[in-house]
Amino acid sequence: MKNPYRTQNIAFFFLFLATLLIVVPVGLIIVIIIQKGLPAINWQFLSDIPRQGMRAGGIFPAIVGTVYLVTGAIILALPIGLLAAIYLSEYSKDNLLNRLIKLAIVNLAGVPSVVYGLFGLALFVVFFKFGASILSGSLTLGIMILPVIITTSREALESVPQSFREVSLSLGASKWQTIRHIVLPNAIPGILTGTILGLGRAAGETAPILFTVAAFYLPRLPNSIFDQAMALPYHLYVISTQVPNVAEKIRYGTAFVLLALVLIMNLVAIIIRYKFRKRKKW
Amino acid sequence: MVKFEIHDLNIWFGSVHAIKHINMEIQSNEILSVIGPANSGKTTFLRMLNRLNDLNQNFKMNGEVRLDNEDIKNIDMELLRKRVGMVFALPLPLPLSIFDNVVYGLRMHGIKNKKVLEERAEESLKEAYLWEEVKDRLSESAFKLSGGQQQRLCIARTLAVEPEVILFDEPCSGLDPISTAKVEDAMVKLKEKYTLVLVTNNVKQAARVGDRTAFFLSGELIELDKTDKIFTAPQDKRTDGYIRGKFG
Ligand SMILES: Nc1ncnc2c1ncn2[C@@H]1O[C@H](COP(=O)(O)OP(=O)(O)OP(=O)(O)O)[C@@H](O)[C@H]1O
Ligand SMILES: [Mg+2]
């Protein structure tokens, strides 16, 4: 007879190994970036423009550019994404067409970002003649993160128990009142999580901004949304591969700032979710 | 006075014929108990009266249902549900405070005046025999109440919008005998002001509180009569069998 405990121990070992295989590389990347990047971080690095052909000075314009782009993307994607999610989860009938639409949106989240970049180039830069600009870049990033926002928001809305909706309706509330007062408030943590995951993705991607907004070297802040801008991921790419003799410290410092930015956003998402979960009462 | 008039009602969910050719009336200020085995269509019947079945996209219905002599299809859905309130099988407080639960319906109907809300909340909680137990903790989460208290909170919440009819779907199925007795007390008192329809799996409960009792079987209305008569001299063998089965 087989020993069930031995089987369990073996299973446990492999599960643990798999976890380790995921955690260790991620941990290593973070440790290396912190180790090599942290010494570069000081006030000047964060607040100065790049100097001497990006071999000295700071990365302030790239930080600002990324913040602008991410803000623009979210201003576009959150309202549209939320409305689409509300429509899909609360109003659309459960038929083949709508199931296909939902499936398509889930799959859009997996489309390589460079495809969004080309799409943004064709539509916003060329067709709408926005040129390479913060506007084009934000729109492109916004469209890229829409599927993530729609899918997570829809899941959050659908996880609100049907019985709450029935109670609200049975008291004579309208459908919209039910959504507004019962469904949405209870879906906020999930919606925020999706939004911030989208933000993180928008902040980190290079390909979508490559042709739509990113400036190789622009040692000043952008003047308007029709201006080009530097952005952290592209700047990192440039100083790592396009400009010779950039000190390792500066490269890893830039990577560190980008990583910190994304991690902070995720941290905020976790905190918000935790806060709401404590309030969640069913 | 006749409150609800039902003519040749049929209901389908997809291909399932859940209610078959039902004709009946519901009188004002009575407690009508509806009994019957599982899947006999009791819940479906009840949720038809406030059009909650309409949420299901496979739902189809024909026949005529009149509330105070007006076809319910012609009554604005929100208004109908305000007039015909519902208490569900499980206690279903909304994830809000006790007070906000009670006044939820009022707020949705546009009442903002704090004093009015407070007065209505107190009245409704008293009618549901819950006021004494919660008056000092109105701002606490409704989920902190016991199951029986939550169910009386749900009753109070339904009363707050001042309905004319209240539908109860096995309101005591999850409650202990003492909480059940409290809910039953509340119901008997409520019929002075409201018309009550009580779906119950507990035949004894139907006998205790119902003025009239309807027996459903496989979507058909087998018998509807005064509760005493149903329980002492039922006309139909199947009614007799069901009641005895449960009693014996
Ligand atoms: N939402 C629905 N979708 C499909 N079929 C349904 C739905 N609701 C009810 N039915 C069907 O209608 C019939 C009557 O169900 P109903 O829930 O009204 O019975 P019930 O008498 O309330 O039973 P119980 O005592 O178990 O609560 C059943 O055959 C059931 O399968
Ligand atoms: Mg039922």
XYZ file of C-alpha atoms and ligand atoms in Angstrom:
562
model
C 0.000 0.000 0.000
C 1.150 3.494 -0.757
C 1.921 5.790 2.060
C -0.398 8.804 1.689
C 1.937 10.938 3.776
C 4.814 10.271 1.425
C 2.704 11.223 -1.584
C 1.716 14.368 0.209
C 5.302 15.207 1.059
C 6.391 14.718 -2.523
C 3.546 16.901 -3.795
C 4.412 19.506 -1.222
C 8.051 19.454 -2.310
C 7.211 20.108 -5.953
C 4.723 22.820 -5.139
C 7.320 24.471 -2.967
C 9.929 24.144 -5.709
C 7.616 25.756 -8.243
C 6.980 28.643 -5.890
C 10.680 29.020 -5.301
C 11.371 29.071 -9.044
C 9.070 32.052 -9.347
C 10.064 33.934 -6.248
C 13.835 33.621 -6.479
C 14.403 35.253 -9.898
C 12.003 38.084 -9.104
C 13.672 38.579 -5.753
C 17.109 38.552 -7.360
C 16.151 41.160 -9.945
C 14.829 43.436 -7.243
C 17.876 42.927 -5.028
C 20.316 43.618 -7.869
C 18.484 46.717 -9.002
C 18.335 48.050 -5.469
C 21.981 47.227 -4.844
C 23.261 48.853 -8.000
C 20.682 51.567 -8.364
C 20.207 52.907 -4.874
C 23.667 54.593 -4.681
C 22.703 56.706 -7.703
C 19.625 58.079 -6.019
C 19.967 61.551 -4.627
C 18.044 64.765 -4.916
C 20.006 65.937 -7.948
C 19.375 62.682 -9.817
C 15.654 63.003 -9.256
C 15.299 66.721 -9.931
C 17.872 67.614 -12.588
C 17.716 67.365 -16.362
C 20.065 64.902 -18.096
C 23.447 66.449 -18.911
C 26.546 65.629 -20.986
C 24.599 63.528 -23.498
C 22.695 61.739 -20.691
C 25.912 60.579 -19.042
C 25.386 62.840 -16.078
C 22.734 64.959 -14.425
C 19.320 63.582 -13.557
C 16.198 62.059 -14.996
C 13.588 64.585 -13.944
C 12.044 65.083 -17.433
C 11.630 61.335 -17.824
C 9.885 61.042 -14.448
C 7.572 63.912 -15.299
C 6.925 62.475 -18.763
C 5.959 59.105 -17.337
C 3.677 60.715 -14.773
C 1.972 62.746 -17.512
C 1.541 59.728 -19.751
C 0.158 57.522 -17.015
C -2.215 60.257 -15.847
C -3.419 60.821 -19.380
C -3.895 57.105 -19.941
C -5.962 56.739 -16.803
C -8.107 59.796 -17.523
C -9.037 58.122 -20.782
C -9.225 54.488 -19.742
C -10.906 54.586 -16.326
C -14.220 56.235 -17.254
C -14.576 54.354 -20.528
C -13.465 51.082 -18.988
C -15.770 51.430 -16.008
C -18.774 52.294 -18.155
C -18.044 49.361 -20.444
C -17.704 47.055 -17.455
C -21.006 48.275 -16.017
C -22.683 47.719 -19.340
C -21.240 44.237 -19.766
C -21.952 43.061 -16.257
C -25.266 44.772 -15.507
C -27.058 45.527 -18.739
C -25.928 43.219 -21.535
C -27.914 40.031 -22.031
C -26.147 36.725 -21.646
C -26.057 35.717 -25.310
C -23.454 34.496 -27.747
C -22.540 37.951 -29.045
C -21.909 39.347 -25.592
C -19.967 36.294 -24.527
C -17.785 36.759 -27.616
C -17.279 40.424 -26.757
C -16.205 39.518 -23.241
C -13.842 36.862 -24.541
C -12.383 39.302 -27.066
C -11.736 41.877 -24.356
C -9.995 39.333 -22.144
C -7.815 38.347 -25.077
C -7.022 41.946 -26.011
C -5.213 42.184 -22.689
C -2.723 39.686 -24.036
C -1.947 41.474 -27.287
C 1.774 42.416 -27.408
C 2.288 46.046 -26.517
C 4.220 46.783 -29.694
C 1.029 46.116 -31.630
C -0.677 48.849 -29.633
C 2.306 51.049 -30.436
C 1.859 50.566 -34.176
C -1.868 51.080 -33.834
C -1.303 54.338 -31.954
C 1.175 55.450 -34.597
C -1.255 54.807 -37.428
C -4.345 56.223 -35.731
C -3.305 59.071 -33.449
C 0.058 60.194 -34.805
C -0.654 59.889 -38.519
C -4.391 59.767 -39.104
C -5.529 62.266 -36.469
C -2.314 64.231 -36.976
C -1.595 64.561 -33.260
C 2.046 63.888 -34.133
C 4.385 62.281 -31.660
C 2.928 63.864 -28.555
C 1.824 63.249 -24.999
C -1.724 63.113 -26.332
C -0.938 60.326 -28.801
C 1.094 58.426 -26.208
C -1.570 58.723 -23.516
C -4.289 57.600 -25.887
C -2.213 54.628 -26.985
C -1.408 53.614 -23.421
C -5.036 54.184 -22.450
C -6.242 51.831 -25.137
C -3.623 49.300 -24.131
C -4.804 49.180 -20.513
C -8.538 49.329 -21.293
C -8.924 45.528 -21.480
C -7.298 45.092 -18.074
C -9.531 47.733 -16.530
C -12.695 46.411 -18.166
C -12.003 42.814 -17.239
C -11.067 43.402 -13.616
C -13.903 45.902 -13.113
C -16.406 43.522 -14.648
C -15.226 40.725 -12.396
C -15.477 43.025 -9.402
C -19.029 44.025 -10.332
C -20.084 40.456 -10.960
C -18.715 39.328 -7.617
C -21.265 41.487 -5.801
C -23.940 38.971 -4.746
C -27.069 38.905 -6.886
C -29.146 38.854 -3.704
C -28.077 42.424 -2.875
C -29.404 43.569 -6.218
C -32.680 41.751 -5.662
C -33.106 43.268 -2.224
C -32.494 46.745 -3.555
C -34.865 46.284 -6.489
C -37.508 44.706 -4.267
C -37.551 47.894 -2.208
C -38.484 49.848 -5.302
C -35.043 51.163 -6.193
C -34.407 51.575 -9.898
C -31.769 49.567 -11.670
C -29.413 52.523 -11.850
C -29.928 53.343 -8.165
C -29.105 49.742 -7.354
C -25.900 49.931 -9.352
C -24.971 53.307 -7.957
C -25.704 52.624 -4.267
C -25.154 48.891 -3.872
C -23.147 47.357 -6.684
C -20.509 50.033 -7.318
C -19.559 50.727 -3.692
C -19.018 47.028 -3.115
C -16.973 46.650 -6.289
C -14.626 49.579 -5.672
C -11.722 47.539 -4.290
C -11.665 45.322 -7.367
C -12.040 48.257 -9.721
C -9.173 50.104 -8.031
C -6.986 47.055 -8.181
C -7.589 46.746 -11.899
C -6.931 50.424 -12.425
C -3.660 50.367 -10.581
C -2.514 47.203 -12.315
C -3.253 49.042 -15.554
C -1.309 52.042 -14.315
C 1.662 49.888 -13.516
C 1.585 48.378 -16.981
C 1.261 51.798 -18.612
C 4.197 53.141 -16.638
C 6.494 50.284 -17.547
C 5.901 49.685 -21.248
C 8.311 50.981 -23.863
C 6.840 49.776 -27.140
C 3.552 51.725 -27.122
C 5.316 55.028 -26.486
C 8.233 54.362 -28.793
C 6.553 55.731 -31.925
C 3.849 57.843 -30.342
C 5.498 60.188 -27.874
C 8.931 59.286 -26.588
C 11.716 61.767 -27.170
C 15.246 60.450 -27.395
C 16.627 63.465 -25.616
C 14.584 66.453 -24.503
C 16.296 68.211 -21.631
C 13.264 70.289 -20.639
C 9.736 69.678 -19.483
C 6.989 69.349 -22.097
C 4.982 72.510 -22.739
C 1.652 71.052 -23.750
C -0.072 67.782 -24.528
C 1.023 68.210 -28.143
C 4.654 68.183 -27.084
C 6.933 65.172 -27.089
C 8.216 63.946 -23.764
C 10.840 61.695 -22.297
C 9.639 58.670 -20.384
C 11.401 56.390 -17.939
C 11.214 53.036 -19.755
C 12.325 54.524 -23.058
C 15.031 56.578 -21.392
C 16.296 53.409 -19.772
C 16.368 51.703 -23.134
C 18.220 54.619 -24.685
C 20.920 54.915 -22.054
C 21.370 51.149 -21.945
C 21.707 50.496 -25.657
C 21.924 53.675 -27.708
C 24.333 55.901 -25.827
C 27.837 54.556 -25.202
C 29.655 54.961 -21.909
C 26.780 55.685 -19.570
C 27.799 54.848 -16.044
C 26.219 51.680 -14.722
C 25.088 53.647 -11.690
C 22.907 55.898 -13.813
C 21.332 53.005 -15.686
C 20.489 51.094 -12.574
C 19.391 54.272 -10.862
C 16.870 54.844 -13.633
C 15.710 51.241 -13.423
C 15.369 51.661 -9.675
C 13.172 54.739 -10.015
C 10.942 52.995 -12.559
C 10.671 49.909 -10.409
C 9.946 51.962 -7.316
C 7.228 53.870 -9.138
C 5.477 50.676 -10.221
C 5.920 48.982 -6.865
C 4.543 51.997 -5.031
C 1.461 51.926 -7.245
C 0.959 48.247 -6.518
C 1.476 48.889 -2.834
C -1.202 51.560 -2.917
C -3.526 49.063 -4.592
C -2.861 46.501 -1.895
C -3.450 48.993 0.903
C -6.694 50.232 -0.610
C -7.899 46.713 -1.112
C -7.013 45.775 2.427
C -8.835 48.811 3.795
C -11.984 47.987 1.845
C -11.813 44.299 2.619
C -11.853 45.117 6.295
C -15.047 47.051 5.658
C -16.538 44.308 3.533
C -19.204 42.610 5.538
C -20.578 39.626 3.768
C -61.795 43.619 -0.531
C -59.787 41.941 -3.246
C -56.137 42.966 -3.382
C -54.725 40.697 -6.082
C -56.746 39.046 -8.816
C -55.039 36.359 -10.858
C -56.531 35.030 -14.094
C -55.203 32.012 -15.931
C -51.600 32.625 -14.984
C -48.873 30.610 -16.693
C -45.151 30.971 -16.118
C -42.259 29.362 -17.916
C -38.507 29.426 -17.350
C -37.217 28.391 -20.744
C -39.024 25.116 -21.313
C -39.954 24.521 -17.662
C -43.642 25.194 -17.106
C -43.407 26.438 -13.524
C -46.944 27.811 -12.957
C -49.944 26.281 -14.703
C -53.304 27.976 -15.233
C -53.687 29.520 -11.832
C -56.825 31.475 -10.962
C -57.158 32.999 -7.529
C -57.674 36.096 -5.453
C -55.779 37.525 -2.528
C -57.890 39.481 -0.038
C -56.832 42.711 1.641
C -55.572 42.369 5.194
C -55.383 38.620 5.186
C -52.469 36.317 5.675
C -52.481 33.925 2.774
C -50.225 30.939 3.378
C -48.852 29.097 0.393
C -47.711 25.541 1.023
C -46.495 22.747 -1.210
C -43.536 20.450 -1.753
C -40.221 21.572 -3.250
C -40.372 22.830 -6.852
C -44.122 23.281 -6.727
C -43.784 26.896 -7.871
C -44.334 28.739 -4.602
C -41.365 31.043 -4.943
C -42.093 31.619 -8.606
C -45.655 32.599 -7.736
C -44.483 34.999 -5.045
C -41.833 36.671 -7.183
C -44.391 37.161 -9.919
C -46.416 39.403 -7.622
C -43.629 42.027 -7.430
C -42.243 41.178 -10.865
C -38.903 40.023 -9.535
C -39.027 37.092 -11.964
C -38.561 39.625 -14.728
C -34.853 39.721 -13.819
C -34.488 36.246 -15.279
C -34.026 36.443 -19.030
C -35.681 33.057 -19.636
C -38.824 34.093 -17.808
C -42.098 34.108 -19.759
C -45.551 34.708 -18.422
C -49.086 35.016 -19.672
C -52.439 35.551 -18.062
C -53.529 38.550 -16.104
C -52.572 39.786 -12.654
C -54.403 42.769 -11.218
C -53.461 44.764 -8.146
C -56.361 46.905 -6.896
C -57.982 46.202 -10.245
C -55.055 47.488 -12.269
C -52.981 45.185 -14.456
C -49.516 44.985 -12.875
C -47.960 45.196 -16.329
C -49.246 48.753 -16.509
C -47.909 49.762 -13.119
C -44.489 51.377 -13.097
C -42.074 48.666 -11.940
C -40.504 50.712 -9.136
C -43.892 51.810 -7.878
C -45.200 48.241 -7.945
C -42.249 47.039 -5.883
C -42.744 49.880 -3.460
C -46.363 48.801 -3.031
C -45.541 45.095 -2.898
C -42.588 44.517 -0.593
C -40.691 41.292 -0.073
C -38.860 39.466 2.705
C -36.515 36.767 1.438
C -35.816 33.292 2.772
C -32.433 34.116 4.202
C -31.873 37.285 6.187
C -30.328 39.569 3.581
C -29.168 42.797 5.159
C -27.431 45.160 2.764
C -23.781 45.869 3.624
C -24.769 49.056 5.430
C -25.468 50.121 8.989
C -28.687 49.087 10.720
C -30.148 52.553 10.240
C -29.105 52.809 6.595
C -30.659 49.413 5.927
C -34.013 50.478 7.318
C -34.157 53.750 5.419
C -32.601 52.452 2.189
C -35.907 52.261 0.336
C -37.017 55.680 1.576
C -33.783 57.248 0.399
C -34.176 55.633 -3.009
C -37.604 57.201 -3.191
C -36.070 60.594 -2.674
C -36.654 61.253 1.023
C -33.651 63.090 2.429
C -35.031 64.849 5.495
C -33.137 63.363 8.418
C -35.988 63.785 10.870
C -38.469 62.013 8.616
C -36.014 59.175 8.062
C -35.391 58.788 11.784
C -39.085 58.742 12.569
C -39.860 56.180 9.904
C -36.929 54.015 11.008
C -38.130 53.989 14.609
C -41.714 53.230 13.611
C -40.716 50.383 11.305
C -38.307 48.854 13.785
C -41.051 48.940 16.418
C -43.494 47.283 14.042
C -40.938 44.534 13.428
C -40.383 44.088 17.189
C -36.737 45.016 16.873
C -36.537 48.579 18.195
C -35.724 47.745 21.801
C -32.866 45.501 20.742
C -31.167 47.921 18.359
C -32.112 51.450 19.361
C -28.677 52.126 20.890
C -26.653 50.631 18.041
C -28.300 51.968 14.899
C -24.993 52.973 13.341
C -23.436 49.524 13.694
C -23.145 47.194 10.742
C -26.289 45.157 10.152
C -24.125 42.061 9.953
C -23.417 42.292 13.665
C -27.005 41.299 14.442
C -28.058 37.696 15.014
C -29.847 35.837 12.226
C -33.260 36.359 13.809
C -32.575 40.044 14.374
C -31.359 40.394 10.803
C -34.583 38.886 9.511
C -36.664 41.307 11.594
C -34.428 44.093 10.285
C -35.325 42.983 6.775
C -38.990 43.124 7.733
C -38.530 46.612 9.141
C -36.738 47.644 5.964
C -39.679 46.426 3.907
C -42.185 48.154 6.202
C -40.315 51.447 6.012
C -41.382 52.101 2.437
C -45.017 51.651 3.540
C -46.046 48.874 1.174
C -49.596 47.566 0.836
C -48.648 43.924 0.396
C -45.728 42.049 1.921
C -44.447 38.808 0.416
C -42.611 36.396 2.699
C -40.630 33.543 1.150
C -39.989 31.001 3.893
C -38.906 33.801 6.214
C -38.177 31.483 9.111
C -36.338 28.707 7.312
C -33.022 29.698 8.836
C -34.274 30.668 12.277
C -34.516 28.992 15.673
C -37.974 28.465 17.278
C -37.812 31.584 19.442
C -36.841 33.865 16.570
C -39.520 32.145 14.491
C -42.140 32.915 17.122
C -41.070 36.564 17.123
C -41.338 36.804 13.355
C -44.759 35.110 13.444
C -45.960 37.533 16.128
C -44.856 40.392 13.952
C -46.714 38.960 10.955
C -49.999 38.462 12.788
C -49.840 42.046 14.031
C -48.980 43.332 10.571
C -52.116 42.072 8.881
C -54.076 44.892 10.487
C -52.329 47.253 8.108
C -50.975 45.075 5.320
C -51.863 42.153 3.112
C -49.467 39.270 3.700
C -48.548 36.360 1.475
C -46.497 33.761 3.289
C -44.751 30.943 1.461
C -43.714 28.327 3.954
C -42.286 24.825 4.018
C -43.546 24.493 7.549
C -47.138 23.296 7.455
C -47.573 24.037 11.145
C -46.602 27.616 10.534
C -49.267 27.895 7.841
C -51.798 26.498 10.302
C -50.691 28.919 13.027
C -50.705 32.215 11.163
C -52.632 31.817 7.887
C -56.200 33.039 7.446
C -56.419 31.118 4.215
C -54.060 28.523 2.819
C -53.235 27.636 -0.762
C -51.772 24.268 -1.668
C -49.510 24.174 -4.731
C -48.348 21.012 -6.456
C -46.198 20.885 -9.607
C -47.128 24.427 -10.549
C -50.856 23.920 -10.088
C -53.097 25.392 -7.448
C -54.770 22.311 -6.003
C -56.806 23.906 -3.288
C -57.365 27.281 -1.662
C -59.583 27.680 1.342
C -59.862 28.880 4.916
C -56.919 27.530 6.868
C -59.187 25.624 9.297
C -60.878 23.899 6.414
C -57.665 22.986 4.646
C -56.336 21.447 7.807
C -59.511 19.717 9.027
C -61.505 18.856 5.911
C -59.468 19.281 2.719
C -61.409 18.693 -0.504
C -58.566 17.145 -2.433
C -56.830 13.874 -1.570
C -53.444 15.333 -2.480
C -53.835 18.200 -0.031
C -54.792 15.721 2.637
C -51.803 13.554 1.813
C -49.358 16.438 1.923
C -50.621 17.748 5.229
C -50.727 14.314 6.819
C -47.328 13.436 5.446
C -45.929 16.456 7.131
C -47.811 15.929 10.351
C -47.452 12.172 10.643
N -34.601 31.070 -12.232
C -35.085 29.915 -12.681
N -34.587 29.373 -13.821
C -35.041 28.188 -14.281
N -35.999 27.479 -13.686
C -36.519 27.961 -12.543
C -36.090 29.202 -11.993
N -36.774 29.431 -10.859
C -37.601 28.375 -10.718
N -37.451 27.494 -11.724
C -38.211 26.234 -11.900
O -39.551 26.474 -11.604
C -40.090 25.430 -10.817
C -40.689 25.990 -9.542
O -39.634 26.471 -8.718
P -39.874 27.302 -7.389
O -38.573 27.838 -6.947
O -40.956 28.269 -7.608
O -40.366 26.159 -6.392
P -40.679 26.279 -4.827
O -42.056 25.761 -4.646
O -40.400 27.626 -4.334
O -39.660 25.222 -4.237
P -38.896 25.268 -2.813
O -39.858 24.770 -1.782
O -37.773 24.292 -3.014
O -38.431 26.652 -2.578
C -38.977 24.442 -10.583
O -39.120 23.375 -11.493
C -37.730 25.207 -10.881
O -36.743 24.380 -11.404
Mg -38.986 28.467 -2.916
